[in-house]
Amino acid sequence: MTTSMSFVVGVIAVLMLSHAAYSTIQYRALLKITEDEFSGPPFEVLVELTLVLILSLFAGLTVPGNFRSILPDSDENSCWYAGLYPYLRI
């Protein structure tokens, strides 16, 4: 799957999370009107949150792309400020 498609999946996950939060707030307002006790979000919201978790994990693992080397002598780890502090082992 391409990075742009994974990014779209991440945006959809954020929108679904916002919808789940709005649904829970709306549910609590309904419970205040009916004077019932809040024991937790409805089952539909829990299913939506589970789907959001799966989608956001997928997007979070695929959007960043390739991992960089963590070896200290790697060319990928050279930085612009390394020459400013030659006495530090950066």
XYZ file of N, CA, C and O in Angstrom:
360
model
N 0.851 -1.174 0.000
C 0.000 0.000 0.000
C 0.895 1.234 0.000
O 1.882 1.291 0.717
N 0.545 2.222 -0.771
C 1.386 3.403 -0.882
C 1.257 4.283 0.353
O 0.318 4.156 1.139
N 2.209 5.194 0.488
C 2.226 6.077 1.642
C 1.027 7.000 1.657
O 0.450 7.266 2.715
N 0.609 7.497 0.489
C -0.533 8.401 0.449
C -1.811 7.679 0.862
O -2.667 8.258 1.540
N -1.943 6.412 0.467
C -3.122 5.647 0.873
C -3.099 5.398 2.384
O -4.139 5.462 3.040
N -1.935 5.141 2.926
C -1.813 4.955 4.375
C -2.132 6.244 5.109
O -2.728 6.226 6.190
N -1.741 7.370 4.530
C -2.057 8.663 5.133
C -3.564 8.883 5.147
O -4.115 9.383 6.135
N -4.243 8.509 4.083
C -5.706 8.630 4.023
C -6.347 7.741 5.089
O -7.316 8.145 5.751
N -5.808 6.550 5.286
C -6.321 5.657 6.336
C -6.140 6.314 7.705
O -7.032 6.249 8.570
N -5.020 6.993 7.923
C -4.796 7.693 9.184
C -5.772 8.831 9.385
O -6.276 9.045 10.494
N -6.070 9.564 8.327
C -7.043 10.667 8.426
C -8.429 10.115 8.727
O -9.170 10.674 9.551
N -8.788 9.013 8.087
C -10.078 8.383 8.363
C -10.147 7.934 9.820
O -11.186 8.072 10.476
N -9.046 7.404 10.348
C -9.017 6.980 11.751
C -9.233 8.160 12.688
O -9.959 8.049 13.679
N -8.626 9.310 12.372
C -8.813 10.496 13.213
C -10.266 10.976 13.143
O -10.863 11.351 14.165
N -10.851 10.945 11.963
C -12.257 11.342 11.825
C -13.181 10.395 12.576
O -14.147 10.832 13.215
N -12.871 9.102 12.516
C -13.685 8.133 13.262
C -13.539 8.324 14.768
O -14.509 8.159 15.522
N -12.342 8.672 15.218
C -12.135 8.938 16.641
C -12.939 10.152 17.080
O -13.547 10.156 18.159
N -12.969 11.177 16.246
C -13.774 12.360 16.554
C -15.251 12.004 16.603
O -15.993 12.496 17.472
N -15.696 11.155 15.691
C -17.096 10.739 15.691
C -17.435 9.936 16.944
O -18.517 10.094 17.527
N -16.532 9.069 17.370
C -16.773 8.284 18.580
C -16.863 9.190 19.803
O -17.706 8.981 20.682
N -16.007 10.211 19.859
C -16.069 11.151 20.983
C -17.384 11.925 20.962
O -18.033 12.098 22.007
N -17.793 12.372 19.792
C -19.053 13.111 19.672
C -20.240 12.227 20.043
O -21.168 12.668 20.728
N -20.209 10.973 19.621
C -21.297 10.043 19.947
C -21.385 9.796 21.450
O -22.471 9.707 22.016
N -20.233 9.689 22.103
C -20.229 9.474 23.551
C -20.770 10.698 24.289
O -21.543 10.566 25.249
N -20.386 11.890 23.837
C -20.901 13.111 24.454
C -22.401 13.208 24.255
O -23.150 13.567 25.181
N -22.862 12.876 23.073
C -24.293 12.912 22.789
C -25.033 11.879 23.644
O -26.130 12.148 24.156
N -24.457 10.710 23.831
C -25.055 9.663 24.648
C -25.158 10.102 26.108
O -26.163 9.873 26.767
N -24.111 10.760 26.597
C -24.150 11.236 27.982
C -25.207 12.326 28.165
O -25.857 12.386 29.208
N -25.373 13.183 27.154
C -26.414 14.207 27.231
C -27.794 13.562 27.265
O -28.683 14.013 28.011
N -27.973 12.506 26.493
C -29.246 11.784 26.512
C -29.491 11.150 27.876
O -30.623 11.159 28.383
N -28.446 10.612 28.489
C -28.601 10.004 29.811
C -28.940 11.045 30.874
O -29.669 10.752 31.824
N -28.405 12.266 30.724
C -28.758 13.319 31.682
C -30.230 13.684 31.568
O -30.879 13.951 32.572
N -30.736 13.699 30.331
C -32.147 14.031 30.132
C -33.044 12.953 30.735
O -34.042 13.256 31.395
N -32.683 11.701 30.524
C -33.484 10.593 31.050
C -33.131 10.255 32.492
O -33.740 9.357 33.074
N -32.159 10.947 33.060
C -31.707 10.766 34.444
C -31.238 9.342 34.731
O -31.469 8.789 35.790
N -30.554 8.753 33.753
C -29.928 7.449 33.940
C -28.469 7.643 34.311
O -27.895 8.707 34.135
N -27.862 6.577 34.838
C -26.457 6.649 35.226
C -25.568 6.226 34.058
O -25.879 5.287 33.328
N -24.440 6.926 33.888
C -23.490 6.599 32.827
C -22.602 5.469 33.294
O -21.837 5.602 34.239
N -22.692 4.329 32.619
C -21.867 3.184 32.999
C -20.780 2.903 31.968
O -19.931 2.048 32.182
N -20.798 3.600 30.863
C -19.796 3.414 29.823
C -20.396 3.734 28.472
O -21.604 3.893 28.337
N -19.539 3.833 27.474
C -20.054 4.147 26.140
C -20.845 2.977 25.561
O -20.669 1.830 25.969
N -21.692 3.250 24.588
C -22.457 2.158 23.969
C -21.547 1.186 23.200
O -20.401 1.504 22.881
N -22.080 0.025 22.903
C -21.310 -1.019 22.226
C -20.827 -0.555 20.855
O -19.715 -0.888 20.443
N -21.640 0.211 20.135
C -21.250 0.692 18.805
C -20.002 1.572 18.881
O -19.134 1.521 18.015
N -19.908 2.379 19.926
C -18.745 3.244 20.106
C -17.506 2.415 20.425
O -16.408 2.702 19.934
N -17.673 1.372 21.209
C -16.535 0.497 21.521
C -16.024 -0.221 20.277
O -14.807 -0.358 20.084
N -16.935 -0.647 19.414
C -16.532 -1.276 18.158
C -15.809 -0.261 17.281
O -14.777 -0.562 16.673
N -16.331 0.961 17.235
C -15.700 2.013 16.442
C -14.301 2.343 16.974
O -13.364 2.533 16.197
N -14.144 2.372 18.285
C -12.828 2.644 18.872
C -11.839 1.519 18.593
O -10.646 1.773 18.383
N -12.310 0.287 18.579
C -11.442 -0.834 18.237
C -10.974 -0.730 16.790
O -9.791 -0.940 16.488
N -11.888 -0.359 15.903
C -11.520 -0.177 14.503
C -10.551 0.991 14.334
O -9.599 0.915 13.549
N -10.763 2.065 15.101
C -9.845 3.213 15.064
C -8.455 2.798 15.525
O -7.450 3.211 14.936
N -8.384 1.987 16.558
C -7.086 1.510 17.043
C -6.342 0.731 15.959
O -5.151 0.961 15.716
N -7.042 -0.166 15.291
C -6.418 -0.974 14.245
C -5.968 -0.093 13.081
O -4.840 -0.219 12.580
N -6.836 0.825 12.636
C -6.498 1.687 11.507
C -5.346 2.636 11.835
O -4.461 2.864 11.014
N -5.344 3.188 13.049
C -4.277 4.126 13.397
C -2.940 3.409 13.585
O -1.885 3.957 13.246
N -2.956 2.189 14.109
C -1.715 1.415 14.192
C -1.178 1.104 12.801
O 0.030 1.221 12.550
N -2.064 0.739 11.885
C -1.644 0.460 10.520
C -1.041 1.709 9.880
O 0.031 1.657 9.280
N -1.736 2.837 10.017
C -1.245 4.076 9.410
C 0.055 4.536 10.066
O 0.970 4.998 9.384
N 0.148 4.399 11.362
C 1.352 4.826 12.065
C 2.572 4.003 11.710
O 3.700 4.500 11.737
N 2.359 2.749 11.358
C 3.493 1.892 10.995
C 3.865 1.992 9.519
O 4.993 1.688 9.147
N 2.942 2.422 8.668
C 3.237 2.459 7.241
C 3.516 3.855 6.701
O 4.202 3.979 5.693
N 3.023 4.906 7.318
C 3.227 6.261 6.797
C 4.680 6.712 6.889
O 5.192 7.300 5.941
N 5.394 6.479 7.996
C 6.748 7.024 8.084
C 7.702 6.548 6.995
O 8.676 7.224 6.701
N 7.476 5.416 6.388
C 8.360 4.946 5.320
C 9.456 4.052 5.854
O 9.280 3.318 6.814
N 10.621 4.138 5.226
C 11.741 3.274 5.593
C 12.415 3.762 6.864
O 12.487 4.959 7.124
N 12.908 2.809 7.634
C 13.632 3.140 8.846
C 15.059 3.537 8.501
O 15.649 3.033 7.547
N 15.619 4.427 9.287
C 17.008 4.848 9.096
C 17.914 4.038 10.012
O 17.497 3.509 11.024
N 19.177 4.008 9.642
C 20.164 3.271 10.416
C 20.426 4.000 11.737
O 20.444 5.225 11.793
N 20.658 3.242 12.800
C 20.977 3.856 14.085
C 22.448 3.679 14.450
O 22.862 4.008 15.556
N 23.225 3.176 13.528
C 24.651 3.025 13.792
C 25.295 4.406 13.902
O 24.996 5.310 13.128
N 26.181 4.617 14.873
C 26.740 5.957 15.090
C 27.619 6.461 13.954
O 27.723 7.660 13.733
N 28.242 5.578 13.194
C 29.142 6.000 12.123
C 28.460 6.042 10.761
O 29.116 6.233 9.745
N 27.160 5.882 10.742
C 26.433 5.850 9.478
C 26.349 7.245 8.858
O 26.280 8.258 9.557
N 26.390 7.307 7.529
C 26.264 8.589 6.827
C 24.880 9.196 7.019
O 24.713 10.411 6.963
N 23.891 8.366 7.231
C 22.539 8.869 7.439
C 22.411 9.640 8.748
O 21.521 10.461 8.909
N 23.291 9.384 9.696
C 23.206 10.032 11.001
C 24.041 11.296 11.103
O 24.119 11.896 12.167
N 24.698 11.699 10.030
C 25.456 12.949 10.089
C 24.470 14.110 10.140
O 23.426 14.086 9.500
N 24.792 15.109 10.919
C 23.880 16.233 11.093
C 24.618 17.542 10.834
O 25.836 17.603 10.850
N 23.877 18.595 10.638
C 24.457 19.882 10.262
C 25.228 20.523 11.405
O 26.127 21.306 11.187
N 24.900 20.206 12.640
C 25.555 20.867 13.770
C 26.745 20.075 14.314
O 27.358 20.478 15.292
N 27.101 18.965 13.694
C 28.212 18.158 14.196
C 29.533 18.903 14.090
O 30.421 18.737 14.932
N 29.707 19.745 13.072
C 30.938 20.500 12.919
C 31.059 21.658 13.889
O 32.145 22.186 14.133
N 29.955 22.076 14.494
C 29.974 23.195 15.430
C 30.565 22.798 16.780
O 31.132 23.620 17.478
N 30.418 21.541 17.129
C 30.890 21.063 18.423
C 31.807 19.858 18.205
O 31.442 18.717 18.488
N 33.048 20.101 17.763
C 33.923 18.958 17.441
C 34.358 18.179 18.694
O 34.744 17.030 18.588
N 34.299 18.805 19.857
C 34.741 18.118 21.066
C 33.658 17.200 21.623
O 33.914 16.380 22.495
N 32.446 17.312 21.146
C 31.368 16.413 21.569
C 31.286 15.237 20.626
O 31.510 15.358 19.440
N 30.964 14.094 21.133
C 30.767 12.909 20.302
C 29.300 12.832 19.908
O 28.521 12.090 20.480
N 28.905 13.628 18.939
C 27.497 13.665 18.514
C 27.312 12.762 17.323
O 28.028 12.728 16.413
